[in-house]
Amino acid sequence: AKARVAPMFRLSYGTPIGVGARLVWIGPTFGPSLEGSLGNAMLTEEIGVAEIFYAPPVPRPLELSLSLGTGFYHVAANGDLKDEALSLSSGTTSFLGDLGVDAGVRIVDHFAIDVGVYTGLAAPRVVVDMGEQHLAALGRPLLGANLGLRASF
């Protein structure tokens, strides 16, 4: 499937020893539709994850964290077929496990520029078909990257 873009929101609680927990919401995604011989299918994806993380001690202003999580991966497909009578919309939700690494540079006391990468596996795998044509298989693996501003209080 083609690359997609989505907003990401995270709420974390960390302890002084570097261990913490976080809730993550990604979505809805925006991106190109999938094209098939019968028309197009527009996908919307959402991810919700609960993670545990470890932030090892590193010299300031640098920050680092490693995470492991579990949650869900939801995909909705809306068909826009040439024959509108055949158009169908459907969705599915799968279990998701993920691993991630985040690095940051603190720019002032409570704010940091954050960059991260993560990978996840969805079970069962999400498959998008149009008639007899296979358009995409999603969720094994999921690969993502983020760039953002992080506020710590």
PDB file of C-alpha atoms in Angstrom:
ATOM      1  CA  ALA A   1       0.000   0.000   0.000  1.00  0.00           C
ATOM      2  CA  LYS A   2       1.057   3.603  -0.528  1.00  0.00           C
ATOM      3  CA  ALA A   3       2.414   5.789   2.264  1.00  0.00           C
ATOM      4  CA  ARG A   4      -0.181   7.695   4.275  1.00  0.00           C
ATOM      5  CA  VAL A   5      -0.035  10.654   6.684  1.00  0.00           C
ATOM      6  CA  ALA A   6      -1.855  10.974  10.030  1.00  0.00           C
ATOM      7  CA  PRO A   7      -1.854  13.071  13.187  1.00  0.00           C
ATOM      8  CA  MET A   8      -0.416  11.409  16.304  1.00  0.00           C
ATOM      9  CA  PHE A   9      -1.363  12.201  19.901  1.00  0.00           C
ATOM     10  CA  ARG A  10       0.441  10.750  22.935  1.00  0.00           C
ATOM     11  CA  LEU A  11      -0.208  11.082  26.650  1.00  0.00           C
ATOM     12  CA  SER A  12       2.613   9.755  28.846  1.00  0.00           C
ATOM     13  CA  TYR A  13       3.487   9.404  32.498  1.00  0.00           C
ATOM     14  CA  GLY A  14       7.116   8.766  33.399  1.00  0.00           C
ATOM     15  CA  THR A  15       8.854   8.054  36.686  1.00  0.00           C
ATOM     16  CA  PRO A  16      12.211   9.438  37.889  1.00  0.00           C
ATOM     17  CA  ILE A  17      13.854   6.049  37.134  1.00  0.00           C
ATOM     18  CA  GLY A  18      12.916   6.315  33.428  1.00  0.00           C
ATOM     19  CA  VAL A  19      10.045   3.804  33.303  1.00  0.00           C
ATOM     20  CA  GLY A  20       6.618   4.960  32.178  1.00  0.00           C
ATOM     21  CA  ALA A  21       3.359   4.306  30.385  1.00  0.00           C
ATOM     22  CA  ARG A  22       1.753   6.041  27.455  1.00  0.00           C
ATOM     23  CA  LEU A  23      -1.478   6.081  25.432  1.00  0.00           C
ATOM     24  CA  VAL A  24      -1.103   6.665  21.690  1.00  0.00           C
ATOM     25  CA  TRP A  25      -3.736   7.595  19.079  1.00  0.00           C
ATOM     26  CA  ILE A  26      -2.823   7.790  15.380  1.00  0.00           C
ATOM     27  CA  GLY A  27      -5.377   8.772  12.777  1.00  0.00           C
ATOM     28  CA  PRO A  28      -7.355   9.201  10.784  1.00  0.00           C
ATOM     29  CA  THR A  29      -4.936   8.754   7.899  1.00  0.00           C
ATOM     30  CA  PHE A  30      -4.883  10.830   4.734  1.00  0.00           C
ATOM     31  CA  GLY A  31      -3.435   9.687   1.431  1.00  0.00           C
ATOM     32  CA  PRO A  32      -4.017   8.407  -2.066  1.00  0.00           C
ATOM     33  CA  SER A  33      -6.800   5.951  -2.835  1.00  0.00           C
ATOM     34  CA  LEU A  34      -6.164   2.434  -4.091  1.00  0.00           C
ATOM     35  CA  GLU A  35      -6.931   2.007  -7.781  1.00  0.00           C
ATOM     36  CA  GLY A  36      -8.393  -1.141  -9.309  1.00  0.00           C
ATOM     37  CA  SER A  37      -9.943  -2.173 -12.602  1.00  0.00           C
ATOM     38  CA  LEU A  38     -13.470  -1.542 -11.234  1.00  0.00           C
ATOM     39  CA  GLY A  39     -12.753   1.872  -9.650  1.00  0.00           C
ATOM     40  CA  ASN A  40     -11.120   3.244  -6.496  1.00  0.00           C
ATOM     41  CA  ALA A  41     -11.122   2.452  -2.776  1.00  0.00           C
ATOM     42  CA  MET A  42     -10.352   5.172  -0.228  1.00  0.00           C
ATOM     43  CA  LEU A  43      -8.788   3.873   2.990  1.00  0.00           C
ATOM     44  CA  THR A  44      -8.956   5.409   6.454  1.00  0.00           C
ATOM     45  CA  GLU A  45      -6.778   3.944   9.213  1.00  0.00           C
ATOM     46  CA  GLU A  46      -6.666   4.489  12.972  1.00  0.00           C
ATOM     47  CA  ILE A  47      -4.328   3.024  15.585  1.00  0.00           C
ATOM     48  CA  GLY A  48      -4.797   3.032  19.356  1.00  0.00           C
ATOM     49  CA  VAL A  49      -2.005   1.664  21.562  1.00  0.00           C
ATOM     50  CA  ALA A  50      -1.115   1.411  25.261  1.00  0.00           C
ATOM     51  CA  GLU A  51       2.668   1.327  25.690  1.00  0.00           C
ATOM     52  CA  ILE A  52       5.270   0.904  28.371  1.00  0.00           C
ATOM     53  CA  PHE A  53       8.552   2.712  27.812  1.00  0.00           C
ATOM     54  CA  TYR A  54      12.039   3.074  29.208  1.00  0.00           C
ATOM     55  CA  ALA A  55      13.995   6.324  28.931  1.00  0.00           C
ATOM     56  CA  PRO A  56      17.644   5.563  29.759  1.00  0.00           C
ATOM     57  CA  PRO A  57      19.821   8.329  31.186  1.00  0.00           C
ATOM     58  CA  VAL A  58      21.525  10.294  28.389  1.00  0.00           C
ATOM     59  CA  PRO A  59      23.362  13.641  28.520  1.00  0.00           C
ATOM     60  CA  ARG A  60      21.149  16.738  28.305  1.00  0.00           C
ATOM     61  CA  PRO A  61      19.766  18.149  26.053  1.00  0.00           C
ATOM     62  CA  LEU A  62      19.328  14.713  24.386  1.00  0.00           C
ATOM     63  CA  GLU A  63      16.498  12.302  25.225  1.00  0.00           C
ATOM     64  CA  LEU A  64      15.879   8.688  24.234  1.00  0.00           C
ATOM     65  CA  SER A  65      13.077   6.185  24.878  1.00  0.00           C
ATOM     66  CA  LEU A  66      12.296   2.602  23.877  1.00  0.00           C
ATOM     67  CA  SER A  67       8.676   1.401  23.859  1.00  0.00           C
ATOM     68  CA  LEU A  68       6.611  -1.769  23.625  1.00  0.00           C
ATOM     69  CA  GLY A  69       2.846  -1.710  23.222  1.00  0.00           C
ATOM     70  CA  THR A  70      -0.393  -3.428  22.366  1.00  0.00           C
ATOM     71  CA  GLY A  71      -3.656  -2.130  20.976  1.00  0.00           C
ATOM     72  CA  PHE A  72      -5.775  -2.080  17.829  1.00  0.00           C
ATOM     73  CA  TYR A  73      -5.486  -1.293  14.124  1.00  0.00           C
ATOM     74  CA  HIS A  74      -8.697  -0.234  12.354  1.00  0.00           C
ATOM     75  CA  VAL A  75      -9.069   0.074   8.569  1.00  0.00           C
ATOM     76  CA  ALA A  76     -12.178   1.351   6.766  1.00  0.00           C
ATOM     77  CA  ALA A  77     -12.439   1.078   2.968  1.00  0.00           C
ATOM     78  CA  ASN A  78     -14.972   3.127   1.003  1.00  0.00           C
ATOM     79  CA  GLY A  79     -15.541   1.918  -2.545  1.00  0.00           C
ATOM     80  CA  ASP A  80     -15.998   4.369  -5.402  1.00  0.00           C
ATOM     81  CA  LEU A  81     -16.631   2.002  -8.288  1.00  0.00           C
ATOM     82  CA  LYS A  82     -17.465   2.796 -11.902  1.00  0.00           C
ATOM     83  CA  ASP A  83     -20.765   0.926 -11.419  1.00  0.00           C
ATOM     84  CA  GLU A  84     -22.169   2.665  -8.313  1.00  0.00           C
ATOM     85  CA  ALA A  85     -24.618  -0.181  -7.713  1.00  0.00           C
ATOM     86  CA  LEU A  86     -21.616  -2.400  -6.866  1.00  0.00           C
ATOM     87  CA  SER A  87     -19.888   0.084  -4.510  1.00  0.00           C
ATOM     88  CA  LEU A  88     -19.405  -1.260  -1.016  1.00  0.00           C
ATOM     89  CA  SER A  89     -17.867   0.149   2.149  1.00  0.00           C
ATOM     90  CA  SER A  90     -16.520  -1.996   4.947  1.00  0.00           C
ATOM     91  CA  GLY A  91     -14.117  -1.952   7.865  1.00  0.00           C
ATOM     92  CA  THR A  92     -12.193  -4.280  10.113  1.00  0.00           C
ATOM     93  CA  THR A  93     -10.250  -4.088  13.374  1.00  0.00           C
ATOM     94  CA  SER A  94      -7.183  -6.165  14.235  1.00  0.00           C
ATOM     95  CA  PHE A  95      -5.004  -6.713  17.297  1.00  0.00           C
ATOM     96  CA  LEU A  96      -1.740  -4.740  17.107  1.00  0.00           C
ATOM     97  CA  GLY A  97       1.635  -5.163  18.804  1.00  0.00           C
ATOM     98  CA  ASP A  98       4.305  -2.480  18.375  1.00  0.00           C
ATOM     99  CA  LEU A  99       7.931  -1.546  19.130  1.00  0.00           C
ATOM    100  CA  GLY A 100       9.321   1.970  18.942  1.00  0.00           C
ATOM    101  CA  VAL A 101      12.344   4.201  19.472  1.00  0.00           C
ATOM    102  CA  ASP A 102      12.105   7.951  20.086  1.00  0.00           C
ATOM    103  CA  ALA A 103      14.925  10.488  20.274  1.00  0.00           C
ATOM    104  CA  GLY A 104      14.606  14.116  21.185  1.00  0.00           C
ATOM    105  CA  VAL A 105      16.498  17.329  21.741  1.00  0.00           C
ATOM    106  CA  ARG A 106      15.240  19.540  24.550  1.00  0.00           C
ATOM    107  CA  ILE A 107      14.946  23.106  23.227  1.00  0.00           C
ATOM    108  CA  VAL A 108      13.758  24.703  26.503  1.00  0.00           C
ATOM    109  CA  ASP A 109      12.969  23.276  29.934  1.00  0.00           C
ATOM    110  CA  HIS A 110       9.575  21.704  29.105  1.00  0.00           C
ATOM    111  CA  PHE A 111       9.693  21.322  25.302  1.00  0.00           C
ATOM    112  CA  ALA A 112      11.640  19.047  22.950  1.00  0.00           C
ATOM    113  CA  ILE A 113      11.824  18.312  19.230  1.00  0.00           C
ATOM    114  CA  ASP A 114      11.027  14.605  18.959  1.00  0.00           C
ATOM    115  CA  VAL A 115      11.654  12.107  16.149  1.00  0.00           C
ATOM    116  CA  GLY A 116      10.692   8.453  16.299  1.00  0.00           C
ATOM    117  CA  VAL A 117      10.307   5.247  14.347  1.00  0.00           C
ATOM    118  CA  TYR A 118       8.081   2.313  15.094  1.00  0.00           C
ATOM    119  CA  THR A 119       6.990  -0.994  13.662  1.00  0.00           C
ATOM    120  CA  GLY A 120       3.953  -3.088  14.402  1.00  0.00           C
ATOM    121  CA  LEU A 121       2.232  -6.321  13.452  1.00  0.00           C
ATOM    122  CA  ALA A 122      -1.539  -6.651  13.059  1.00  0.00           C
ATOM    123  CA  ALA A 123      -3.378  -9.956  13.502  1.00  0.00           C
ATOM    124  CA  PRO A 124      -5.307 -10.850  11.503  1.00  0.00           C
ATOM    125  CA  ARG A 125      -3.768  -9.137   8.488  1.00  0.00           C
ATOM    126  CA  VAL A 126      -6.080  -6.645   6.748  1.00  0.00           C
ATOM    127  CA  VAL A 127      -6.714  -7.405   3.059  1.00  0.00           C
ATOM    128  CA  VAL A 128      -8.454  -5.045   0.601  1.00  0.00           C
ATOM    129  CA  ASP A 129     -10.004  -6.653  -2.499  1.00  0.00           C
ATOM    130  CA  MET A 130     -12.071  -5.183  -5.337  1.00  0.00           C
ATOM    131  CA  GLY A 131     -14.076  -7.937  -6.998  1.00  0.00           C
ATOM    132  CA  GLU A 132     -11.523 -10.633  -7.834  1.00  0.00           C
ATOM    133  CA  GLN A 133      -8.632  -8.134  -7.764  1.00  0.00           C
ATOM    134  CA  HIS A 134      -6.337  -7.966  -4.709  1.00  0.00           C
ATOM    135  CA  LEU A 135      -5.447  -4.296  -3.991  1.00  0.00           C
ATOM    136  CA  ALA A 136      -3.534  -4.343  -0.690  1.00  0.00           C
ATOM    137  CA  ALA A 137      -2.493  -6.382   2.323  1.00  0.00           C
ATOM    138  CA  LEU A 138      -1.954  -4.174   5.376  1.00  0.00           C
ATOM    139  CA  GLY A 139      -0.585  -4.571   8.877  1.00  0.00           C
ATOM    140  CA  ARG A 140       2.385  -6.919   8.481  1.00  0.00           C
ATOM    141  CA  PRO A 141       4.468  -4.988   9.111  1.00  0.00           C
ATOM    142  CA  LEU A 142       3.244  -1.498   9.845  1.00  0.00           C
ATOM    143  CA  LEU A 143       6.114   0.964   9.581  1.00  0.00           C
ATOM    144  CA  GLY A 144       5.919   4.520  10.814  1.00  0.00           C
ATOM    145  CA  ALA A 145       7.918   7.599  11.636  1.00  0.00           C
ATOM    146  CA  ASN A 146       7.033  10.757  13.512  1.00  0.00           C
ATOM    147  CA  LEU A 147       8.420  14.241  13.903  1.00  0.00           C
ATOM    148  CA  GLY A 148       6.903  16.589  16.424  1.00  0.00           C
ATOM    149  CA  LEU A 149       7.047  18.890  19.400  1.00  0.00           C
ATOM    150  CA  ARG A 150       6.823  17.252  22.834  1.00  0.00           C
ATOM    151  CA  ALA A 151       5.729  19.076  25.979  1.00  0.00           C
ATOM    152  CA  SER A 152       6.774  17.656  29.371  1.00  0.00           C
ATOM    153  CA  PHE A 153       5.226  18.760  32.653  1.00  0.00           C
TER     154      PHE A 153
END
